[in-house]
Amino acid sequence: MDNPSNRLIIVSNRLPYRIEPDEREGFAFTRTVGGLVAGLEPLHEQAGNVWLGWADEPAGLDEAGRARFERALAERSCAPVRLDERDAELYYEGFSNSALWPLFHGFPQHTRFDEEAWEAYVRVNERFRDAVLELARPGDTVWVHDYHLMLLPSLLREALPNASIGFFLHIPFPDYETFRMLPWRRELVRGVLGADLVGFHAYDYVRHFLSSCRRIVGVENESGTLFADGRLVRADAFPLGIDYERYRTAARKPEVRRLVSAFAEEKGHEGCKVMLSVERLDYSKGIPERLLAFDAFLDRYPAWRGRVVLVLVTVPSRENVASYAALKKQVDELVGLVNGKHSTMDWTPVDYYYRSLPFDRLVSLYAASDVMLVTPLRDGMNLVCKEYLACHDGGGGALVLSEMAGASYELHEALTVNPFDLEGVVNAMRRALEMPPEEQRRRNAPMQERLARYTSQKWAREFLDAADEVKRRQAGLSAHLLGPTSARNLLAAFEAARRRVLLLDYDGTLMPFSDDPACVAPDERLRELLRRLGSNPRTDVAVVSGRDRATLEAWLGDLPVDLVAEHGVWFRGRRKRTWTLEEPLSAEWKDAVRPVLADFVDRTPGSMLEEKDYSLAWHYRMCSKELAERRVVEVKNALGDGLEDRGIALMDGNKVVEAKPRGVDKGHAAHRWFRDPSYGFVLAAGDDRTDEDVFEAAPASAWTVKIGDGPTRARFALKNAGEMRELLEALAVACAEEPAAAALPAAAGRSASRAAAATPSRGRALARA
Ligand code: GDG
């Protein structure tokens, strides 16, 4: 976003305008208020930036009216996404607000999982993708908002691999135990991981998200940095603020002060205090619980009867969702109950409104209220409490705030309550009503200072700066990736060499990982590829693996390739086809180690023991990371000293600890080829810790390639096994183009560019060239 010609495309479910029918024009636009809009408004107003969201055309417009409508949208830099009516209903009410909203807020009883609604959610996310693609230009930043569009980042990523894409979730991200109830949990996590930067209101939500990434799709993180499909992604907390100045100044406007006085006169007669609550009518906001607490308060402290009014403003919301209609009925009844029970001839305890208020009216209510009750059962952030404080800048006011709102992380000077603890809420109501003005100011001042500093505008700026930073870090990393130039050079070196050797790890390099190691038999395409490369008279191929020899033989034994099993214990040449021990070894030690590892398998659900001829491997790919980390230390402590005396070493691999004879490693095994000077081209590729031994042992001129992310001694990196496959395909194509008498160095001088031009399916790494 540093370059002003690069635009920001803001994408959210709705546009920042309410579009309503209007008799004269056919439609009327009203700016919606709220934190999201306030934060993004200044950015949206910058030339070129666009806001994209679902907006239906008002009914009954003629052609001229429709043209006027389009113009009105364009003048406001808005791009509408039109949705099929049935899809819109299923996506919005059926999935977003009946599955995601309740589950993410911890209300499984209101959660409905419906396959048809999910399918509509997918379709609508795709519809949004198409709309963004129509607009997006190279260099644009796309910022996707909220739970309605969790698939959009990865849908966009597929189409625009290098685009800058941010995602912000405005609601809580639930803990793993809750999130995993979703039948489509994998798709949603994957969907979000298409972004470069994933933002949440609070660090706890970041933690939960990272935990789901790890446990659901196996993507680990290091302090919030993840590698998803080889691409760096960051997840972090960006607590949304408010447009502080807007509320502060509004509360001082003469017309608002007049409303405040009128209100105070009406409600505050004879010293009657006002407690206020304002929110959308939503079960997450804890409205019935608040009413019950108020009822209990009036029972417990009768002296307050007639001296306090609860002004309860509930804004209509999602009325077509059944649980919301039921809540409306419940709140109506409770208000009736409390008023029926406590009212007197000249005092009604609950002043209840079911409507949205104009901005000035809302601000005057904030300013006139002695106590603000914000007691949601769960709330991503909650802006109302922040707005209340802004309207009391320089004055008093007491804020009762739920610990379950994201805002409570920042506003700890408020009277914080557990909204499920009725007694606690009752006590907080009393303390707030009786709080001396001096204490009110002392508590509010530091909160107001922070809110005035970290505004919604600052929030937006920080998010976009952080997204830029991710792009810079990605660029730094890709310098190491095998880019087009290096790929061209590699191919040229391959073609030029009279003899060449390819040393290839198996798991994670030739085949992607699977939870079950037995399930990664080579597919026919891979076998064919190895056959083509291995049959080339100038090319030797060796699969250098930690696998046992029986498996390697069953999967690859008929191919013209050398095999190394158990990290170098066994060698099997392509011609003799018999296994030989690289050096004499003993397996007696296994009897002592086996029961110890078996014990760890029993104590660590999801782990398993693999027995090979000369090694024992304890795999923990399927275990929870926290537990595995502890157990790895314990395994090493339990085995450590005793093993050393027997000449056995413990080796860390990819989600595996392996006990094996010391000195046996892939690096030693690779010397067989490295010491042969006739190889003019050496390629060694692997993804694991154990492949680092090969990279270390390789001659400086070798093309060492690490598959995946993380620190490595290899000179180059490819993102995943898929890209490795593409590289091998390109080499196989180059082999096929060589003349039949290819054993001769005749082809050595051929230019790589000619080969590159002749090989259309060279794979992405090379195709970029
Ligand atoms: C979601 C998350 C997160 C309310 N009544 C009236 C009115 N409002 C305005 C408030 C405030 C906004 O609506 C409500 O924002 P909240 O943050 O309190 O709650 P949600 O609508 O649930 O918003 C929430 C937020 O997204 C932003 O990320 O904080 O956790 O649930 O700005 O002032 N405005 C007017 N009349 C009303 O009657 N004019």
Coordinates of N, CA, C and O in Angstrom, one line a residue, residues 2-156:
D2 N 2.2 1.1 0.0 CA 3.0 2.3 0.0 C 2.9 3.2 -1.3 O 2.9 4.4 -1.2
N3 N 2.6 2.5 -2.4 CA 2.5 3.2 -3.6 C 1.0 3.7 -3.8 O 0.1 2.9 -3.8
P4 N 0.8 5.0 -3.9 CA -0.6 5.5 -3.9 C -1.4 5.0 -5.0 O -2.6 5.0 -5.0
S5 N -0.7 4.5 -6.1 CA -1.5 4.0 -7.2 C -2.1 2.6 -6.9 O -2.9 2.1 -7.7
N6 N -1.5 2.0 -5.9 CA -2.1 0.7 -5.5 C -3.3 0.9 -4.7 O -3.3 1.6 -3.7
R7 N -4.4 0.2 -5.0 CA -5.7 0.5 -4.4 C -5.9 -0.5 -3.3 O -5.4 -1.6 -3.3
L8 N -6.8 -0.1 -2.4 CA -7.3 -1.0 -1.4 C -8.7 -1.5 -1.8 O -9.6 -0.6 -2.1
I9 N -9.0 -2.8 -1.8 CA -10.3 -3.2 -2.1 C -10.8 -3.8 -0.8 O -10.3 -4.8 -0.3
I10 N -11.8 -3.2 -0.2 CA -12.4 -3.7 1.1 C -13.5 -4.6 0.7 O -14.4 -4.2 -0.1
V11 N -13.5 -5.8 1.3 CA -14.6 -6.7 1.0 C -15.3 -7.1 2.3 O -14.6 -7.6 3.2
S12 N -16.6 -6.9 2.4 CA -17.3 -7.3 3.5 C -18.7 -7.8 3.0 O -19.1 -7.5 1.9
N13 N -19.4 -8.5 3.9 CA -20.7 -9.0 3.5 C -21.6 -7.9 3.0 O -22.2 -8.0 1.9
R14 N -21.7 -6.8 3.7 CA -22.5 -5.6 3.3 C -21.7 -4.4 3.0 O -20.6 -4.2 3.5
L15 N -22.2 -3.6 2.1 CA -21.6 -2.3 1.8 C -21.8 -1.4 3.0 O -22.6 -1.6 3.9
P16 N -21.0 -0.3 3.1 CA -21.2 0.6 4.3 C -22.4 1.5 4.2 O -22.4 2.6 4.8
Y17 N -23.4 1.1 3.4 CA -24.6 1.9 3.3 C -25.8 1.0 3.4 O -25.8 -0.1 3.0
R18 N -26.8 1.5 4.1 CA -28.1 0.8 4.0 C -28.8 1.4 2.8 O -28.9 2.6 2.6
I19 N -29.3 0.5 2.0 CA -30.0 1.0 0.8 C -31.5 0.7 1.0 O -31.9 -0.5 1.2
E20 N -32.3 1.7 1.1 CA -33.7 1.5 1.4 C -34.6 2.1 0.3 O -34.2 3.1 -0.4
P21 N -35.8 1.6 0.1 CA -36.7 2.1 -0.9 C -37.0 3.6 -0.5 O -37.1 3.9 0.6
D22 N -37.2 4.4 -1.6 CA -37.5 5.8 -1.3 C -38.5 6.2 -2.4 O -38.3 5.9 -3.6
E23 N -39.5 6.9 -2.0 CA -40.6 7.2 -3.0 C -40.1 8.1 -4.1 O -40.5 7.8 -5.3
R24 N -39.3 9.0 -3.8 CA -38.9 10.0 -4.8 C -37.9 9.4 -5.8 O -38.2 9.3 -7.0
E25 N -36.8 9.0 -5.3 CA -35.7 8.5 -6.1 C -35.8 7.0 -6.5 O -35.1 6.5 -7.4
G26 N -36.5 6.3 -5.7 CA -36.6 4.8 -5.8 C -35.7 4.1 -4.8 O -35.9 3.0 -4.5
F27 N -34.7 4.9 -4.3 CA -33.8 4.3 -3.3 C -33.1 5.4 -2.5 O -33.0 6.5 -3.0
A28 N -32.7 5.1 -1.3 CA -31.9 6.1 -0.5 C -30.8 5.4 0.2 O -30.9 4.2 0.6
F29 N -29.6 6.1 0.2 CA -28.4 5.5 0.8 C -28.3 6.1 2.2 O -28.3 7.4 2.3
T30 N -28.1 5.3 3.2 CA -27.8 5.9 4.6 C -26.5 5.2 5.0 O -26.4 4.0 5.0
R31 N -25.5 6.0 5.4 CA -24.2 5.5 5.9 C -24.5 4.6 7.1 O -25.2 5.1 8.0
T32 N -24.0 3.4 7.2 CA -24.1 2.6 8.4 C -23.1 3.1 9.4 O -22.0 3.5 9.0
V33 N -23.4 3.0 10.7 CA -22.4 3.3 11.7 C -21.9 2.1 12.3 O -22.5 1.0 12.2
G34 N -20.8 2.2 13.0 CA -20.2 1.0 13.6 C -18.7 1.0 13.4 O -18.2 1.8 12.6
G35 N -18.0 0.2 14.2 CA -16.6 0.3 14.2 C -15.9 -0.1 12.9 O -15.0 0.6 12.5
L36 N -16.4 -1.1 12.2 CA -15.8 -1.5 11.0 C -15.9 -0.3 10.0 O -14.8 0.0 9.4
V37 N -17.0 0.3 9.9 CA -17.2 1.4 8.9 C -16.3 2.6 9.3 O -15.6 3.2 8.5
A38 N -16.4 2.9 10.6 CA -15.6 4.0 11.1 C -14.1 3.8 10.8 O -13.4 4.8 10.4
G39 N -13.6 2.6 11.0 CA -12.2 2.4 10.9 C -11.8 2.5 9.4 O -10.7 2.9 9.1
L40 N -12.7 2.0 8.5 CA -12.3 1.9 7.1 C -12.7 3.1 6.3 O -12.2 3.3 5.2
E41 N -13.5 4.0 6.9 CA -14.1 5.1 6.2 C -13.0 6.0 5.6 O -13.0 6.3 4.4
P42 N -12.0 6.4 6.4 CA -10.9 7.3 5.8 C -10.2 6.6 4.7 O -9.8 7.2 3.7
L43 N -10.0 5.3 4.8 CA -9.3 4.6 3.7 C -10.2 4.5 2.5 O -9.8 4.6 1.3
H44 N -11.5 4.2 2.7 CA -12.4 4.1 1.6 C -12.5 5.4 0.8 O -12.7 5.4 -0.4
E45 N -12.3 6.5 1.6 CA -12.5 7.8 0.9 C -11.3 8.1 0.0 O -11.4 9.0 -0.8
Q46 N -10.2 7.5 0.2 CA -9.0 7.8 -0.6 C -9.3 7.4 -2.1 O -9.9 6.3 -2.3
A47 N -8.8 8.2 -3.0 CA -9.1 8.0 -4.4 C -8.7 6.6 -4.8 O -7.6 6.1 -4.5
G48 N -9.6 6.0 -5.5 CA -9.3 4.7 -6.2 C -9.8 3.5 -5.3 O -10.1 2.5 -5.9
N49 N -9.8 3.7 -4.0 CA -10.2 2.6 -3.2 C -11.7 2.2 -3.4 O -12.5 3.1 -3.6
V50 N -11.9 0.9 -3.2 CA -13.3 0.5 -3.5 C -13.8 -0.4 -2.3 O -13.0 -1.1 -1.7
W51 N -15.1 -0.4 -2.1 CA -15.7 -1.3 -1.1 C -16.6 -2.2 -1.8 O -17.5 -1.7 -2.6
L52 N -16.4 -3.5 -1.6 CA -17.2 -4.4 -2.3 C -18.1 -5.2 -1.3 O -17.6 -5.7 -0.3
G53 N -19.4 -5.3 -1.6 CA -20.2 -6.0 -0.7 C -21.6 -6.4 -1.3 O -21.9 -5.9 -2.4
W54 N -22.3 -7.2 -0.7 CA -23.6 -7.7 -1.2 C -24.6 -6.5 -1.1 O -24.8 -5.9 -0.1
A55 N -25.2 -6.2 -2.3 CA -26.2 -5.1 -2.3 C -27.2 -5.5 -3.4 O -26.8 -5.6 -4.6
D56 N -28.4 -5.7 -3.0 CA -29.4 -6.0 -4.0 C -30.0 -4.7 -4.5 O -30.1 -3.7 -3.8
E57 N -30.4 -4.8 -5.7 CA -31.0 -3.6 -6.4 C -32.4 -3.4 -5.8 O -33.2 -4.4 -5.6
P58 N -32.8 -2.2 -5.4 CA -34.1 -2.0 -4.8 C -35.2 -2.5 -5.9 O -35.0 -2.3 -7.1
A59 N -36.3 -3.1 -5.4 CA -37.3 -3.6 -6.3 C -38.0 -2.5 -7.0 O -38.1 -1.3 -6.5
G60 N -38.5 -2.8 -8.2 CA -39.4 -1.8 -8.9 C -38.7 -0.7 -9.6 O -39.3 0.2 -10.1
L61 N -37.4 -0.8 -9.8 CA -36.7 0.3 -10.6 C -36.8 0.0 -12.1 O -36.8 -1.1 -12.5
D62 N -37.1 1.1 -12.8 CA -37.1 1.0 -14.3 C -35.7 1.1 -14.8 O -34.8 1.3 -14.0
E63 N -35.5 1.1 -16.1 CA -34.2 1.1 -16.6 C -33.4 2.4 -16.2 O -32.2 2.3 -15.8
A64 N -34.1 3.5 -16.3 CA -33.4 4.8 -15.9 C -33.1 4.7 -14.4 O -32.0 5.2 -14.0
G65 N -34.0 4.2 -13.6 CA -33.7 4.1 -12.2 C -32.5 3.2 -11.9 O -31.7 3.5 -11.0
R66 N -32.5 2.1 -12.6 CA -31.3 1.2 -12.4 C -30.0 1.9 -12.8 O -29.0 1.7 -12.1
A67 N -30.0 2.7 -13.8 CA -28.8 3.4 -14.2 C -28.4 4.4 -13.1 O -27.3 4.5 -12.8
R68 N -29.5 5.0 -12.6 CA -29.2 6.0 -11.5 C -28.6 5.3 -10.3 O -27.7 5.7 -9.6
F69 N -29.1 4.1 -10.0 CA -28.7 3.3 -8.9 C -27.2 2.9 -9.1 O -26.4 3.1 -8.2
E70 N -26.9 2.5 -10.3 CA -25.5 2.1 -10.6 C -24.5 3.3 -10.4 O -23.5 3.2 -9.8
R71 N -25.0 4.5 -10.9 CA -24.2 5.7 -10.7 C -24.0 6.0 -9.3 O -22.9 6.4 -8.8
A72 N -25.1 5.9 -8.5 CA -25.0 6.3 -7.1 C -24.0 5.4 -6.4 O -23.2 5.8 -5.5
L73 N -24.0 4.1 -6.7 CA -23.0 3.2 -6.1 C -21.6 3.6 -6.5 O -20.7 3.7 -5.7
A74 N -21.4 3.9 -7.8 CA -20.1 4.2 -8.3 C -19.6 5.5 -7.7 O -18.4 5.6 -7.3
E75 N -20.5 6.5 -7.5 CA -20.1 7.8 -6.9 C -19.6 7.5 -5.5 O -18.8 8.3 -4.9
R76 N -20.1 6.5 -4.8 CA -19.7 6.2 -3.5 C -18.6 5.2 -3.4 O -18.3 4.6 -2.4
S77 N -17.9 4.9 -4.5 CA -16.8 3.9 -4.6 C -17.3 2.6 -4.1 O -16.5 1.9 -3.3
C78 N -18.5 2.2 -4.4 CA -19.0 0.9 -4.0 C -19.2 0.0 -5.2 O -19.7 0.4 -6.2
A79 N -18.8 -1.3 -5.0 CA -19.0 -2.3 -6.0 C -20.0 -3.3 -5.4 O -19.7 -3.9 -4.4
P80 N -21.2 -3.5 -6.1 CA -22.1 -4.4 -5.5 C -21.9 -5.8 -5.9 O -21.5 -6.1 -7.0
V81 N -22.1 -6.8 -5.0 CA -22.2 -8.2 -5.4 C -23.6 -8.6 -5.3 O -24.3 -8.5 -4.3
R82 N -24.1 -9.0 -6.5 CA -25.5 -9.4 -6.5 C -25.6 -10.9 -6.2 O -24.9 -11.7 -6.8
L83 N -26.6 -11.3 -5.4 CA -26.7 -12.7 -5.0 C -28.1 -13.2 -5.4 O -29.1 -12.5 -5.3
D84 N -28.1 -14.4 -5.8 CA -29.3 -15.1 -6.0 C -30.1 -15.2 -4.7 O -29.5 -15.4 -3.6
E85 N -31.4 -14.9 -4.7 CA -32.1 -14.7 -3.4 C -32.1 -15.9 -2.5 O -31.8 -15.8 -1.3
R86 N -32.2 -17.1 -3.1 CA -32.2 -18.3 -2.3 C -30.8 -18.6 -1.7 O -30.6 -18.9 -0.5
D87 N -29.8 -18.4 -2.5 CA -28.4 -18.5 -2.1 C -28.1 -17.6 -1.0 O -27.4 -17.9 0.0
A88 N -28.5 -16.3 -1.1 CA -28.3 -15.3 -0.2 C -28.8 -15.7 1.2 O -28.2 -15.6 2.2
E89 N -30.1 -16.2 1.2 CA -30.7 -16.6 2.4 C -30.0 -17.7 3.1 O -29.7 -17.7 4.3
L90 N -29.6 -18.7 2.3 CA -28.9 -19.9 2.9 C -27.5 -19.5 3.4 O -27.1 -20.0 4.4
Y91 N -26.8 -18.7 2.6 CA -25.5 -18.3 3.0 C -25.5 -17.4 4.2 O -24.7 -17.6 5.2
Y92 N -26.4 -16.4 4.3 CA -26.4 -15.4 5.3 C -27.1 -15.9 6.6 O -26.5 -16.0 7.7
E93 N -28.4 -16.3 6.4 CA -29.1 -16.8 7.6 C -28.8 -18.2 7.9 O -28.6 -18.6 9.1
G94 N -28.7 -19.1 6.8 CA -28.6 -20.5 7.0 C -27.2 -20.9 7.5 O -27.1 -21.8 8.3
F95 N -26.2 -20.3 7.0 CA -24.8 -20.8 7.4 C -24.1 -19.8 8.3 O -23.8 -20.1 9.4
S96 N -24.0 -18.5 7.8 CA -23.2 -17.5 8.6 C -23.8 -17.3 9.9 O -23.1 -17.4 11.0
N97 N -25.1 -17.2 10.0 CA -25.7 -16.8 11.3 C -26.4 -18.0 12.0 O -26.9 -17.8 13.1
S98 N -26.4 -19.1 11.4 CA -27.0 -20.3 12.1 C -25.9 -21.3 12.4 O -26.2 -22.2 13.2
A99 N -24.8 -21.2 11.8 CA -23.7 -22.2 12.1 C -22.5 -21.4 12.7 O -22.1 -21.6 13.8
L100 N -21.9 -20.5 11.9 CA -20.7 -19.8 12.3 C -20.9 -18.9 13.5 O -20.2 -19.0 14.5
W101 N -21.9 -18.0 13.4 CA -22.0 -17.1 14.5 C -22.3 -17.8 15.9 O -21.5 -17.6 16.8
P102 N -23.3 -18.7 16.0 CA -23.5 -19.3 17.3 C -22.3 -20.2 17.7 O -21.9 -20.1 18.9
L103 N -21.7 -20.9 16.8 CA -20.6 -21.8 17.3 C -19.4 -21.0 17.7 O -18.8 -21.2 18.8
F104 N -19.1 -19.9 17.0 CA -17.9 -19.1 17.3 C -18.1 -18.3 18.6 O -17.2 -18.0 19.3
H105 N -19.4 -18.1 19.0 CA -19.7 -17.4 20.2 C -20.0 -18.4 21.4 O -20.3 -18.0 22.5
G106 N -19.8 -19.7 21.1 CA -20.0 -20.7 22.2 C -21.4 -21.0 22.5 O -21.8 -21.2 23.6
F107 N -22.3 -21.0 21.5 CA -23.7 -21.4 21.7 C -24.1 -22.6 20.8 O -24.8 -22.5 19.8
P108 N -23.5 -23.8 21.1 CA -23.8 -24.9 20.3 C -25.3 -25.2 20.2 O -25.8 -25.8 19.2
Q109 N -26.1 -24.8 21.3 CA -27.5 -25.1 21.2 C -28.2 -24.3 20.1 O -29.3 -24.7 19.7
H110 N -27.7 -23.2 19.7 CA -28.3 -22.5 18.6 C -27.7 -22.8 17.2 O -28.0 -22.2 16.2
T111 N -26.7 -23.8 17.2 CA -26.0 -24.0 16.0 C -26.7 -25.1 15.1 O -27.1 -26.1 15.6
R112 N -26.8 -24.7 13.9 CA -27.4 -25.7 12.9 C -26.4 -25.9 11.8 O -25.9 -25.0 11.2
F113 N -26.1 -27.2 11.6 CA -25.2 -27.6 10.4 C -26.1 -28.1 9.3 O -26.8 -29.1 9.5
D114 N -26.0 -27.5 8.2 CA -26.9 -27.8 7.1 C -26.1 -27.8 5.8 O -25.5 -26.8 5.4
E115 N -26.1 -29.0 5.2 CA -25.2 -29.2 4.0 C -25.6 -28.2 2.9 O -24.8 -27.6 2.2
E116 N -26.9 -28.0 2.7 CA -27.4 -27.2 1.7 C -26.9 -25.7 1.9 O -26.5 -25.0 1.0
A117 N -27.0 -25.3 3.2 CA -26.6 -24.0 3.5 C -25.0 -23.8 3.3 O -24.6 -22.8 2.8
W118 N -24.3 -24.9 3.6 CA -22.9 -24.8 3.4 C -22.6 -24.7 1.9 O -21.7 -23.9 1.5
E119 N -23.3 -25.4 1.1 CA -23.0 -25.3 -0.3 C -23.3 -23.9 -0.9 O -22.6 -23.4 -1.7
A120 N -24.3 -23.3 -0.3 CA -24.6 -21.9 -0.7 C -23.5 -21.0 -0.2 O -23.1 -20.1 -0.9
Y121 N -23.0 -21.3 1.0 CA -21.9 -20.4 1.5 C -20.7 -20.5 0.5 O -20.1 -19.5 0.2
V122 N -20.4 -21.7 0.1 CA -19.3 -21.9 -0.9 C -19.6 -21.1 -2.1 O -18.7 -20.3 -2.6
R123 N -20.8 -21.3 -2.7 CA -21.1 -20.6 -3.9 C -21.1 -19.1 -3.8 O -20.5 -18.4 -4.6
V124 N -21.5 -18.5 -2.6 CA -21.5 -17.1 -2.5 C -20.1 -16.6 -2.3 O -19.7 -15.6 -2.9
N125 N -19.2 -17.4 -1.6 CA -17.8 -17.0 -1.5 C -17.2 -17.0 -2.9 O -16.4 -16.1 -3.2
E126 N -17.6 -17.9 -3.7 CA -17.1 -17.9 -5.1 C -17.6 -16.7 -5.9 O -16.8 -16.1 -6.7
R127 N -18.8 -16.4 -5.6 CA -19.4 -15.2 -6.3 C -18.6 -13.9 -5.9 O -18.3 -13.1 -6.7
F128 N -18.3 -13.8 -4.6 CA -17.4 -12.7 -4.2 C -16.1 -12.7 -4.9 O -15.5 -11.7 -5.2
R129 N -15.5 -13.9 -5.0 CA -14.2 -14.0 -5.6 C -14.3 -13.5 -7.1 O -13.5 -12.7 -7.5
D130 N -15.4 -13.9 -7.8 CA -15.5 -13.4 -9.2 C -15.6 -11.9 -9.2 O -15.0 -11.2 -10.1
A131 N -16.4 -11.4 -8.2 CA -16.5 -9.9 -8.2 C -15.2 -9.2 -7.9 O -14.9 -8.2 -8.5
V132 N -14.4 -9.8 -7.0 CA -13.1 -9.1 -6.7 C -12.2 -9.2 -8.0 O -11.5 -8.3 -8.4
L133 N -12.2 -10.4 -8.6 CA -11.4 -10.6 -9.8 C -11.7 -9.6 -10.9 O -10.8 -9.2 -11.7
E134 N -13.0 -9.3 -11.0 CA -13.4 -8.3 -12.0 C -12.7 -6.9 -11.8 O -12.5 -6.2 -12.7
L135 N -12.5 -6.6 -10.5 CA -12.0 -5.3 -10.1 C -10.5 -5.2 -10.0 O -9.9 -4.2 -10.3
A136 N -9.9 -6.3 -9.4 CA -8.6 -6.2 -9.0 C -7.6 -6.0 -10.1 O -7.7 -6.5 -11.2
R137 N -6.6 -5.2 -9.7 CA -5.5 -4.9 -10.7 C -4.2 -5.3 -9.9 O -4.1 -5.3 -8.7
P138 N -3.1 -5.6 -10.7 CA -1.8 -5.9 -10.0 C -1.4 -4.8 -9.0 O -1.6 -3.6 -9.4
G139 N -1.0 -5.2 -7.9 CA -0.6 -4.2 -6.9 C -1.6 -3.8 -5.9 O -1.4 -3.2 -4.9
D140 N -2.9 -4.2 -6.2 CA -4.0 -3.9 -5.2 C -3.8 -4.7 -4.0 O -3.3 -5.8 -4.0
T141 N -4.4 -4.2 -2.9 CA -4.5 -5.0 -1.6 C -5.9 -5.3 -1.4 O -6.8 -4.4 -1.5
V142 N -6.2 -6.6 -1.1 CA -7.6 -7.0 -0.9 C -7.7 -7.3 0.6 O -7.0 -8.1 1.1
W143 N -8.7 -6.6 1.2 CA -8.9 -6.8 2.7 C -10.3 -7.4 2.9 O -11.3 -6.7 2.7
V144 N -10.3 -8.7 3.3 CA -11.6 -9.4 3.4 C -12.0 -9.4 4.9 O -11.1 -9.6 5.8
H145 N -13.3 -9.1 5.1 CA -13.8 -9.0 6.5 C -14.8 -10.0 6.9 O -15.8 -10.2 6.2
D146 N -14.5 -10.7 8.0 CA -15.5 -11.4 8.8 C -15.9 -12.8 8.3 O -15.6 -13.2 7.3
Y147 N -16.7 -13.4 9.2 CA -17.0 -14.8 9.1 C -17.8 -15.2 7.9 O -17.9 -16.4 7.6
H148 N -18.5 -14.2 7.3 CA -19.3 -14.5 6.1 C -18.4 -15.0 4.9 O -18.8 -15.6 4.0
L149 N -17.1 -14.6 5.0 CA -16.2 -14.8 3.8 C -14.9 -15.5 4.1 O -13.9 -15.1 3.7
M150 N -15.1 -16.5 4.9 CA -13.8 -17.2 5.3 C -13.2 -18.0 4.2 O -12.0 -18.4 4.4
L151 N -13.9 -18.3 3.2 CA -13.3 -19.1 2.1 C -12.6 -18.2 1.1 O -11.8 -18.6 0.2
L152 N -13.0 -16.9 1.1 CA -12.6 -16.0 0.1 C -11.1 -15.8 -0.1 O -10.5 -15.9 -1.2
P153 N -10.3 -15.7 1.1 CA -8.9 -15.5 0.9 C -8.2 -16.6 0.0 O -7.5 -16.3 -0.9
S154 N -8.6 -17.9 0.3 CA -7.9 -18.9 -0.5 C -8.4 -19.0 -1.9 O -7.7 -19.3 -2.9
L155 N -9.7 -18.7 -2.1 CA -10.3 -18.6 -3.5 C -9.5 -17.6 -4.3 O -9.2 -17.8 -5.5
L156 N -9.3 -16.5 -3.6 CA -8.5 -15.4 -4.3 C -7.1 -15.8 -4.6 O -6.5 -15.5 -5.6

